[in-house]
């Protein structure tokens, strides 16, 4: 278990200079008071932690979250301290989804999550849960294994055979792809003679199934000495036990050779070919082909549904057993709407796949959210969860597209009517500030429409991926290392506008908060902190102040 002293030691270290902060940021334990970093410059050094500016009396449900990787949080270093000090909760995106936890055999590795939640318990932090069910970042290998075809018993089938003793001496009528072959009299019988450097099909023209397992049996002999050669079954070279994977026909006696093979995956014709090199003339007496048909059958529709119900239960049970009621808010599903597929009523359909398992394809578009939310709720309560605290959100991106927003409401109405637990909508943002006045006016109008539409749903509303990119008048992104102070201030002002608009438009009792996508600048100037190019320290920028001002109502 991670010790709490490690967390406080991290804060002491960061306050000493790794993170450019004020004493107000880390005045959090009894007699400890951090010294301001001497490199800190006006006008931001006296600001407190961002979350401290929220008026909790006026906005009791408002919260501020930050997105981190589990590995970064568990290190308990810079990003961890910044998140815990300045934000109400943390989210971990795909790193707490089944795709990162469940392997192809169904083994669930919750070690990182367990450490994380133990530490969260110790410091009194909160976590917003990753999507429990989604189309991406799921345990696809596990689901593929669970729904794989079922093995069944099959009988051996005798296939085509050729006895060259029944052929007349003379030209060989089979396919000679290279070199020379003929029917000759040898050792008291008619046999197929394959000359040096010749590639000859000794049996062909039969149907082939790439999933079947074939046995090719033939009798061969070298003319005067042992002969090494290669074989190919319907496009697939099969290695033998001889030198360099060759097969060996003895020169002093007939040798029965048995080749176990499958055809090439794209094979359309059945054949068995001898590729003779320069080792000597090769004689073939007889060849027989038999096979075991594919011993798998697809699962029935009912079997697949039962299997997926098992997967739903198993994943929810494992997740909530580790959780122990510590995470109370989750995305129950994530990005289910397909804006490229339209129903007869004009609404967007859900996403569907023929290549991998999508929950809605098996459990039904109208039924899967009621089903998975029921199973997840039961698992949450089974392992110490307080049902009065549990909240499930439907997470979706691109909701500034009014048709997509309308389609989401359409599907939520269906799921609600069938008993799904859907407490809120987690709207993933994709915001841009533009120097072009007309473009920016359109950006603002779309944002306002989005917030109005979200407020009208009557659901709890959370905004996530709250990053804003900066574009110049030509529509080109301005990077963090190129942005000017004036441009940074314009960007900060738009951040403030978004925060104030959310707090004004979303009813106070329906506010579930906002989650920052990146706390610090990436290649884009999206952070509340910039990175000093020399020291690599995090340095507060105008966006930090904009958050503080907006949250306080200024």
Coordinates of C-alpha atoms in Angstrom, one line a residue:
X1 CA 0.0 0.0 0.0
X2 CA 1.3 3.5 -0.8
X3 CA 2.0 5.5 2.4
X4 CA 0.6 8.9 3.0
X5 CA 4.0 10.3 4.1
X6 CA 5.2 9.8 0.5
X7 CA 2.4 12.2 -0.7
X8 CA 3.3 14.9 1.8
X9 CA 7.0 14.5 1.1
X10 CA 6.2 15.0 -2.6
X11 CA 4.3 18.2 -1.8
X12 CA 7.3 19.5 0.2
X13 CA 9.7 18.7 -2.6
X14 CA 7.4 20.3 -5.2
X15 CA 6.8 23.4 -3.1
X16 CA 10.6 23.8 -2.8
X17 CA 11.0 24.4 -6.5
X18 CA 10.0 21.6 -8.8
X19 CA 6.6 23.2 -9.3
X20 CA 6.4 27.0 -9.3
X21 CA 3.7 27.7 -6.7
X22 CA 2.8 30.0 -3.9
X23 CA 2.7 29.3 -0.2
X24 CA -1.1 29.3 -0.4
X25 CA -1.0 26.2 -2.6
X26 CA 0.6 24.0 -0.1
X27 CA -0.4 25.4 3.2
X28 CA -2.2 22.2 3.8
X29 CA -0.8 20.5 6.9
X30 CA -0.6 21.7 10.5
X31 CA 2.6 23.8 10.8
X32 CA 4.0 23.2 7.3
X33 CA 4.3 26.4 5.1
X34 CA 6.0 26.3 1.8
X35 CA 8.3 29.1 0.7
X36 CA 7.5 30.8 -2.6
X37 CA 9.9 29.9 -5.4
X38 CA 12.2 32.9 -6.1
X39 CA 11.7 32.4 -9.9
X40 CA 8.0 33.0 -9.5
X41 CA 6.9 36.3 -11.1
X42 CA 3.9 38.6 -10.7
X43 CA 1.0 38.7 -11.2
X44 CA 0.1 35.1 -10.3
X45 CA 2.2 34.2 -7.3
X46 CA -0.4 35.0 -4.7
X47 CA -3.2 33.0 -6.2
X48 CA -4.5 30.0 -4.2
X49 CA -5.4 26.5 -5.5
X50 CA -7.8 26.7 -8.4
X51 CA -10.5 24.7 -6.7
X52 CA -10.5 27.1 -3.7
X53 CA -12.2 29.8 -5.8
X54 CA -15.5 27.8 -6.2
X55 CA -18.3 29.3 -4.1
X56 CA -19.5 26.0 -2.6
X57 CA -22.6 27.6 -1.1
X58 CA -23.8 29.0 -4.4
X59 CA -22.5 26.1 -6.5
X60 CA -22.7 23.0 -4.2
X61 CA -22.4 20.5 -7.0
X62 CA -19.7 22.3 -9.0
X63 CA -16.4 20.5 -9.2
X64 CA -13.2 20.7 -11.1
X65 CA -11.4 17.6 -12.4
X66 CA -8.1 16.7 -14.1
X67 CA -7.3 13.9 -16.4
X68 CA -4.1 11.9 -15.7
X69 CA -2.5 8.5 -16.4
X70 CA -2.6 6.0 -13.6
X71 CA 1.1 5.6 -13.8
X72 CA 1.7 9.4 -13.4
X73 CA -0.7 9.5 -10.5
X74 CA 0.9 6.5 -8.7
X75 CA 4.4 8.1 -9.0
X76 CA 3.1 10.8 -6.6
X77 CA 5.3 13.4 -8.2
X78 CA 4.7 16.7 -9.9
X79 CA 1.5 15.9 -11.9
X80 CA 0.0 14.1 -8.9
X81 CA 0.6 17.1 -6.5
X82 CA -0.7 19.6 -9.0
X83 CA -3.9 17.6 -9.5
X84 CA -4.6 16.9 -5.8
X85 CA -3.9 20.5 -4.8
X86 CA -5.8 22.3 -7.4
X87 CA -8.7 20.0 -8.5
X88 CA -11.6 18.3 -6.8
X89 CA -11.2 15.0 -8.5
X90 CA -9.1 13.1 -11.0
X91 CA -10.0 10.9 -14.0
X92 CA -7.9 8.3 -15.7
X93 CA -9.4 7.9 -19.1
X94 CA -8.6 4.6 -20.9
X95 CA -6.1 3.4 -18.3
X96 CA -8.9 2.2 -16.0
X97 CA -10.9 0.6 -18.9
X98 CA -11.1 -3.1 -19.5
X99 CA -8.7 -2.9 -22.5
X100 CA -5.9 -2.0 -20.1
X101 CA -6.9 -4.5 -17.4
X102 CA -8.2 -7.7 -18.9
X103 CA -5.9 -9.9 -21.0
X104 CA -7.0 -12.4 -23.8
X105 CA -7.5 -15.2 -21.2
X106 CA -9.8 -13.0 -19.1
X107 CA -7.2 -12.5 -16.3
X108 CA -7.8 -9.1 -14.7
X109 CA -4.8 -7.1 -13.5
X110 CA -6.1 -4.5 -11.0
X111 CA -2.8 -3.9 -9.2
X112 CA -2.4 -0.3 -10.4
X113 CA -6.0 0.5 -9.7
X114 CA -5.8 -1.0 -6.3
X115 CA -2.7 1.1 -5.4
X116 CA -4.4 4.1 -6.7
X117 CA -7.6 3.7 -4.8
X118 CA -5.8 2.8 -1.5
X119 CA -3.9 6.1 -1.9
X120 CA -7.0 8.0 -2.7
X121 CA -8.5 6.7 0.5
X122 CA -5.5 7.9 2.5
X123 CA -5.5 11.5 1.2
X124 CA -9.3 11.9 0.9
X125 CA -9.3 12.5 -2.9
X126 CA -12.0 11.6 -5.4
X127 CA -11.9 9.8 -8.7
X128 CA -14.3 10.0 -11.6
X129 CA -14.6 6.5 -13.1
X130 CA -13.6 5.5 -16.6
X131 CA -16.2 4.2 -19.0
X132 CA -17.3 0.8 -17.8
X133 CA -18.6 -0.2 -21.3
X134 CA -17.5 1.2 -24.7
X135 CA -16.7 0.3 -28.2
X136 CA -13.0 1.2 -28.0
X137 CA -10.4 0.4 -25.4
X138 CA -12.3 -2.7 -24.3
X139 CA -10.9 -6.2 -23.7
X140 CA -11.3 -7.2 -27.3
X141 CA -9.0 -10.2 -27.1
X142 CA -10.9 -11.5 -24.2
X143 CA -14.3 -11.0 -25.9
X144 CA -12.9 -12.7 -29.0
X145 CA -11.7 -15.7 -27.0
X146 CA -15.1 -16.0 -25.2
X147 CA -17.1 -15.9 -28.5
X148 CA -14.7 -18.0 -30.5
X149 CA -16.1 -21.1 -32.4
X150 CA -16.7 -24.2 -30.3
X151 CA -14.7 -27.4 -30.9
X152 CA -16.7 -30.4 -32.0
X153 CA -15.8 -34.0 -32.7
X154 CA -15.1 -34.8 -36.4
X155 CA -14.3 -38.0 -38.3
X156 CA -11.4 -38.5 -40.6
X157 CA -12.3 -38.3 -44.3
X158 CA -10.5 -40.2 -47.0
X159 CA -9.8 -37.9 -49.9
X160 CA -8.2 -38.2 -53.3
X161 CA -5.5 -40.8 -54.0
X162 CA -3.2 -41.6 -57.0
X163 CA -1.6 -44.9 -57.8
X164 CA 1.0 -44.4 -60.5
X165 CA 1.3 -48.1 -61.1
X166 CA -2.2 -47.7 -62.7
X167 CA -0.8 -45.2 -65.3
X168 CA 0.8 -46.0 -68.6
X169 CA 4.4 -45.5 -69.2
X170 CA 5.0 -42.2 -70.9
X171 CA 4.4 -38.6 -70.4
X172 CA 3.0 -37.5 -67.0
X173 CA -0.4 -35.9 -67.5
X174 CA -0.4 -34.0 -64.1
X175 CA 0.8 -30.5 -63.7
X176 CA 4.6 -30.0 -64.1
X177 CA 5.3 -26.4 -63.0
X178 CA 9.0 -26.7 -63.7
X179 CA 11.5 -29.2 -65.1
X180 CA 10.5 -32.7 -66.2
X181 CA 8.6 -35.8 -65.0
X182 CA 7.3 -39.0 -66.6
X183 CA 5.8 -42.4 -65.8
X184 CA 8.5 -45.0 -66.0
X185 CA 8.9 -48.7 -65.3
X186 CA 11.0 -49.1 -62.1
X187 CA 11.5 -51.8 -59.5
X188 CA 8.8 -54.0 -61.1
X189 CA 6.1 -51.4 -61.3
X190 CA 5.1 -48.1 -63.0
X191 CA 6.1 -45.1 -60.9
X192 CA 6.4 -41.3 -61.3
X193 CA 9.9 -40.2 -62.0
X194 CA 10.7 -36.6 -61.0
X195 CA 14.0 -35.3 -62.5
X196 CA 16.4 -32.8 -60.9
X197 CA 15.3 -29.2 -60.5
X198 CA 11.7 -30.1 -61.2
X199 CA 8.5 -28.9 -59.4
X200 CA 5.7 -31.5 -59.9
X201 CA 2.2 -31.8 -58.5
X202 CA 1.7 -35.5 -57.6
X203 CA -2.0 -35.0 -56.7
X204 CA -4.3 -32.2 -57.5
X205 CA -7.8 -31.0 -58.4
X206 CA -9.5 -31.5 -55.1
X207 CA -11.4 -29.1 -52.9
X208 CA -9.5 -27.6 -50.0
X209 CA -10.6 -26.0 -46.7
X210 CA -7.9 -23.8 -45.1
X211 CA -9.3 -24.7 -41.7
X212 CA -9.1 -28.4 -42.2
X213 CA -6.1 -30.5 -41.2
X214 CA -4.7 -32.7 -44.0
X215 CA -2.6 -35.8 -44.0
X216 CA -0.7 -36.6 -47.2
X217 CA 0.8 -40.1 -47.3
X218 CA 3.2 -41.1 -50.2
X219 CA 5.9 -43.6 -50.9
X220 CA 9.2 -42.3 -52.3
X221 CA 12.7 -43.5 -53.2
X222 CA 15.9 -42.0 -54.5
X223 CA 17.2 -43.6 -57.7
X224 CA 20.7 -44.4 -56.4
X225 CA 21.1 -42.4 -53.2
X226 CA 19.2 -40.5 -50.6
X227 CA 17.4 -37.5 -52.1
X228 CA 16.4 -34.3 -50.2
X229 CA 13.4 -32.3 -51.5
X230 CA 10.8 -29.8 -50.4
X231 CA 7.0 -30.2 -50.5
X232 CA 4.2 -27.7 -50.8
X233 CA 0.5 -28.2 -50.0
X234 CA -1.9 -25.8 -51.6
X235 CA 0.4 -22.8 -51.4
X236 CA 1.9 -23.7 -48.0
X237 CA 5.5 -25.0 -47.8
X238 CA 5.7 -27.8 -45.2
X239 CA 9.0 -28.3 -43.5
X240 CA 10.4 -31.8 -43.0
X241 CA 13.0 -33.2 -40.6
X242 CA 15.9 -33.2 -43.1
X243 CA 18.6 -30.6 -43.7
X244 CA 17.1 -27.1 -44.0
X245 CA 13.6 -28.4 -43.4
X246 CA 13.7 -30.8 -46.4
X247 CA 12.1 -34.2 -46.7
X248 CA 14.3 -37.3 -47.4
X249 CA 13.7 -40.3 -49.6
X250 CA 16.1 -43.2 -49.0
X251 CA 18.1 -44.5 -51.9
X252 CA 18.1 -48.2 -50.8
X253 CA 14.4 -48.7 -50.1
X254 CA 10.9 -47.3 -50.5
X255 CA 10.1 -44.8 -47.7
X256 CA 6.6 -44.1 -46.5
X257 CA 6.4 -40.3 -45.8
X258 CA 3.5 -38.7 -43.9
X259 CA 3.0 -34.9 -44.2
X260 CA 0.6 -33.1 -41.8
X261 CA -0.5 -29.9 -43.4
X262 CA -2.9 -27.1 -43.8
X263 CA -3.3 -25.1 -46.9
X264 CA -2.4 -21.4 -47.3
X265 CA -5.2 -19.2 -45.9
X266 CA -6.2 -18.0 -49.3
X267 CA -6.0 -21.3 -51.2
X268 CA -8.7 -22.0 -53.7
X269 CA -7.4 -25.3 -55.1
X270 CA -6.1 -28.5 -53.6
X271 CA -2.7 -29.9 -54.6
X272 CA 0.5 -31.5 -53.3
X273 CA 3.7 -30.6 -55.0
X274 CA 7.2 -32.1 -54.9
X275 CA 10.0 -29.5 -55.4
X276 CA 13.1 -31.6 -56.3
X277 CA 16.5 -29.9 -56.2
X278 CA 19.8 -31.2 -57.6
X279 CA 20.1 -34.2 -55.2
X280 CA 19.1 -36.8 -57.7
X281 CA 16.2 -38.4 -59.5
X282 CA 13.2 -39.1 -57.3
X283 CA 10.6 -41.9 -57.7
X284 CA 7.0 -41.7 -56.3
X285 CA 5.0 -44.9 -56.0
X286 CA 1.6 -43.8 -54.6
X287 CA 0.0 -40.8 -52.8
X288 CA -3.1 -40.5 -50.6
X289 CA -4.8 -37.5 -49.2
X290 CA -7.1 -37.5 -46.2
X291 CA -8.3 -34.9 -43.7
X292 CA -10.1 -33.9 -40.6
X293 CA -12.6 -31.2 -41.4
X294 CA -12.6 -28.0 -39.4
X295 CA -13.6 -29.1 -35.9
X296 CA -15.1 -25.8 -34.9
X297 CA -18.6 -24.4 -35.3
X298 CA -19.7 -20.9 -34.7
X299 CA -21.5 -20.2 -31.5
X300 CA -25.3 -19.8 -31.9
X301 CA -26.8 -16.4 -31.4
X302 CA -28.1 -17.5 -28.0
X303 CA -24.7 -18.9 -27.0
X304 CA -23.0 -15.6 -27.9
X305 CA -25.6 -13.6 -25.9
X306 CA -25.1 -15.9 -22.9
X307 CA -21.3 -15.5 -23.2
X308 CA -21.5 -11.7 -23.4
X309 CA -23.8 -11.6 -20.4
X310 CA -21.2 -13.6 -18.6
X311 CA -18.5 -11.1 -19.7
X312 CA -20.7 -8.2 -18.5
X313 CA -21.2 -9.8 -15.1
X314 CA -17.5 -10.8 -14.7
X315 CA -16.1 -7.4 -15.7
X316 CA -18.5 -5.5 -13.4
X317 CA -17.9 -7.9 -10.5
X318 CA -14.1 -7.6 -10.8
X319 CA -14.2 -3.8 -11.2
X320 CA -16.5 -3.2 -8.3
X321 CA -14.8 -5.7 -6.0
X322 CA -11.6 -3.7 -6.3
X323 CA -13.5 -0.4 -6.1
X324 CA -15.3 -1.1 -2.8
X325 CA -17.6 1.8 -3.2
X326 CA -14.7 4.3 -3.5
X327 CA -15.5 5.6 -7.0
X328 CA -19.2 6.7 -7.1
X329 CA -19.4 8.4 -10.5
X330 CA -18.7 6.5 -13.7
X331 CA -19.3 6.8 -17.5
X332 CA -21.5 3.7 -18.0
X333 CA -21.0 3.9 -21.8
X334 CA -18.8 5.9 -24.1
X335 CA -19.2 7.3 -27.6
X336 CA -22.0 5.0 -28.8
X337 CA -23.5 7.3 -31.4
X338 CA -22.5 6.8 -35.1
X339 CA -23.0 10.1 -36.9
X340 CA -22.5 8.3 -40.3
X341 CA -25.4 6.0 -39.9
X342 CA -29.0 7.3 -39.9
X343 CA -32.2 5.5 -38.8
X344 CA -35.5 5.8 -40.8
X345 CA -36.7 8.4 -38.3
X346 CA -33.7 10.6 -39.1
X347 CA -31.9 10.0 -35.9
X348 CA -28.3 8.8 -35.8
X349 CA -27.9 5.0 -35.2
X350 CA -25.5 3.5 -32.7
X351 CA -22.1 2.2 -33.8
X352 CA -22.0 -1.4 -35.0
X353 CA -19.2 -3.7 -36.0
X354 CA -18.8 -6.9 -38.0
X355 CA -15.1 -7.2 -37.0
X356 CA -15.3 -7.2 -33.2
X357 CA -17.7 -7.5 -30.4
X358 CA -19.8 -4.4 -29.7
X359 CA -22.1 -4.8 -26.6
X360 CA -25.1 -3.3 -28.4
X361 CA -24.8 -5.8 -31.3
X362 CA -25.2 -8.7 -28.9
X363 CA -27.5 -7.3 -26.2
X364 CA -29.5 -5.1 -28.6
X365 CA -29.3 -1.3 -29.2
X366 CA -32.4 -0.6 -27.0
X367 CA -31.6 -3.1 -24.2
X368 CA -27.8 -3.0 -23.6
X369 CA -27.6 0.2 -21.5
X370 CA -30.5 -1.0 -19.2
X371 CA -28.8 -4.3 -18.9
X372 CA -25.2 -3.2 -18.3
X373 CA -26.3 -0.4 -15.9
X374 CA -28.3 -2.9 -13.9
X375 CA -25.4 -5.4 -13.6
X376 CA -22.9 -2.6 -12.8
X377 CA -25.3 -1.1 -10.1
X378 CA -25.8 -4.5 -8.5
X379 CA -22.0 -5.1 -8.4
X380 CA -21.4 -1.7 -6.9
X381 CA -23.9 -2.4 -4.1
X382 CA -22.5 -5.9 -3.6
X383 CA -19.1 -4.5 -2.7
X384 CA -19.7 -1.8 -0.1
X385 CA -21.2 0.8 -2.5
X386 CA -23.8 3.3 -1.3
X387 CA -26.6 3.3 -3.9
X388 CA -27.5 6.9 -2.9
X389 CA -24.1 8.1 -4.1
X390 CA -23.9 6.1 -7.4
X391 CA -24.1 8.1 -10.6
X392 CA -23.9 6.8 -14.1
X393 CA -23.2 9.1 -17.1
X394 CA -23.5 8.6 -20.8
X395 CA -20.3 10.0 -22.4
X396 CA -20.4 11.3 -25.9
X397 CA -18.3 13.6 -28.1
X398 CA -19.3 16.0 -30.9
X399 CA -22.5 17.2 -29.2
X400 CA -22.1 20.6 -30.7
X401 CA -23.6 18.9 -33.7
X402 CA -27.3 19.5 -32.9
X403 CA -28.4 16.4 -34.8
X404 CA -26.0 14.3 -32.7
X405 CA -27.3 15.9 -29.6
X406 CA -30.9 15.2 -30.6
X407 CA -30.0 11.6 -31.4
X408 CA -28.4 11.1 -28.0
X409 CA -31.5 12.4 -26.3
X410 CA -33.6 10.0 -28.5
X411 CA -31.5 7.0 -27.4
X412 CA -31.5 8.1 -23.7
X413 CA -35.3 8.4 -23.8
X414 CA -35.4 4.8 -25.0
X415 CA -33.0 3.5 -22.4
X416 CA -34.7 5.5 -19.6
X417 CA -38.0 3.9 -20.6
X418 CA -36.5 0.5 -20.3
X419 CA -35.2 1.1 -16.8
X420 CA -31.6 2.1 -17.4
X421 CA -29.8 4.1 -14.7
X422 CA -28.6 7.2 -16.5
X423 CA -28.0 10.1 -14.2
X424 CA -26.1 12.5 -16.4
X425 CA -24.4 13.3 -19.7
X426 CA -20.6 13.7 -19.9
X427 CA -20.1 15.9 -22.9
X428 CA -16.6 15.6 -24.4
X429 CA -15.5 19.0 -25.7
X430 CA -13.4 19.9 -28.7
X431 CA -12.9 23.6 -28.4
X432 CA -10.9 26.1 -30.4
X433 CA -10.3 29.8 -30.0
X434 CA -9.9 31.5 -33.4
X435 CA -8.3 34.9 -34.2
X436 CA -10.8 35.2 -37.1
X437 CA -13.7 37.1 -35.7
X438 CA -16.4 35.3 -37.7
X439 CA -15.0 31.9 -36.9
X440 CA -14.8 32.7 -33.2
X441 CA -18.4 34.1 -33.2
X442 CA -19.5 30.7 -34.7
X443 CA -17.4 28.9 -32.0
X444 CA -19.2 30.8 -29.3
X445 CA -22.6 30.3 -30.8
X446 CA -22.0 26.5 -31.0
X447 CA -20.9 26.4 -27.4
X448 CA -23.9 28.4 -26.2
X449 CA -26.3 26.1 -28.1
X450 CA -24.6 23.0 -26.7
X451 CA -24.9 24.2 -23.1
X452 CA -28.6 25.2 -23.7
X453 CA -29.3 21.8 -25.2
X454 CA -27.5 20.0 -22.4
X455 CA -29.4 22.0 -19.7
X456 CA -32.7 21.2 -21.4
X457 CA -32.2 17.4 -20.9
X458 CA -32.7 17.7 -17.1
X459 CA -29.8 15.4 -16.6
X460 CA -26.6 16.1 -14.6
X461 CA -24.1 17.7 -16.9
X462 CA -20.4 17.2 -16.9
X463 CA -18.0 18.7 -19.4
X464 CA -14.8 16.8 -20.1
X465 CA -11.7 17.1 -22.3
X466 CA -11.8 20.8 -21.4
X467 CA -8.9 21.9 -23.5
X468 CA -9.0 24.8 -25.9
X469 CA -6.6 25.1 -28.9
X470 CA -5.5 28.4 -30.3
X471 CA -5.8 29.1 -34.1
X472 CA -4.6 32.2 -36.0
X473 CA -6.8 34.0 -38.5
X474 CA -5.8 31.5 -41.2
X475 CA -6.9 28.5 -39.2
X476 CA -3.4 27.3 -38.2
X477 CA -2.7 26.1 -34.7
X478 CA -0.4 28.3 -32.6
X479 CA 1.9 26.1 -30.6
X480 CA 2.8 26.5 -26.9
X481 CA 6.3 27.6 -27.7
X482 CA 5.1 30.3 -30.2
X483 CA 2.1 31.8 -28.5
X484 CA 2.5 35.4 -27.4
X485 CA 1.5 36.9 -24.1
X486 CA -1.4 38.7 -25.8
X487 CA -2.6 35.6 -27.6
X488 CA -2.3 33.6 -24.3
X489 CA -4.6 36.2 -22.7
X490 CA -7.2 35.9 -25.4
X491 CA -7.1 32.1 -24.9
X492 CA -7.4 32.6 -21.1
X493 CA -10.4 34.9 -21.6
X494 CA -12.2 32.2 -23.6
X495 CA -11.5 29.6 -21.0
X496 CA -13.1 32.0 -18.5
X497 CA -16.1 32.5 -20.8
X498 CA -16.7 28.7 -21.1
X499 CA -16.5 28.3 -17.3
X500 CA -18.9 31.2 -16.6
X501 CA -21.3 30.0 -19.4
X502 CA -21.4 26.5 -17.9
X503 CA -22.1 27.9 -14.4
X504 CA -24.7 30.3 -15.7
X505 CA -26.6 28.0 -18.1
X506 CA -26.5 24.7 -16.3
X507 CA -28.8 24.7 -13.3
X508 CA -26.8 24.6 -10.1
X509 CA -28.4 21.3 -9.0
X510 CA -27.5 19.7 -12.3
X511 CA -23.8 20.7 -12.4
X512 CA -21.5 17.7 -12.2
X513 CA -18.4 19.8 -13.0
X514 CA -15.7 20.2 -15.6
X515 CA -12.6 18.1 -16.3
X516 CA -9.4 19.5 -17.7
X517 CA -7.9 17.4 -20.4
X518 CA -4.3 18.6 -19.8
X519 CA -3.2 20.5 -16.8
X520 CA 0.1 21.6 -18.4
X521 CA 0.8 22.8 -22.0
X522 CA 1.4 20.1 -24.6
X523 CA 2.5 21.0 -28.0
X524 CA -0.7 23.2 -27.8
X525 CA -1.0 26.0 -25.2
X526 CA -3.9 24.1 -23.4
X527 CA -2.5 24.2 -19.8
X528 CA -3.0 26.2 -16.7
X529 CA 0.8 25.9 -16.5
X530 CA 3.4 26.5 -19.1
X531 CA 6.8 24.6 -19.1
X532 CA 9.8 26.8 -18.6
X533 CA 12.1 26.0 -21.5
X534 CA 15.3 26.1 -19.4
X535 CA 14.3 24.6 -16.0
X536 CA 11.4 22.5 -17.2
X537 CA 9.4 23.8 -14.2
X538 CA 5.7 24.2 -14.4
X539 CA 4.9 28.0 -14.4
X540 CA 1.4 29.4 -14.0
X541 CA 0.1 31.3 -16.9
X542 CA -2.9 33.5 -17.7
X543 CA -5.2 30.5 -18.0
X544 CA -4.5 29.7 -14.3
X545 CA -5.7 33.1 -13.3
X546 CA -8.7 32.9 -15.7
X547 CA -9.9 29.7 -14.0
X548 CA -9.6 31.3 -10.6
X549 CA -11.4 34.5 -11.7
X550 CA -14.2 32.6 -13.5
X551 CA -14.8 30.1 -10.7
X552 CA -15.1 33.0 -8.2
X553 CA -17.6 34.9 -10.4
X554 CA -15.2 37.7 -11.4

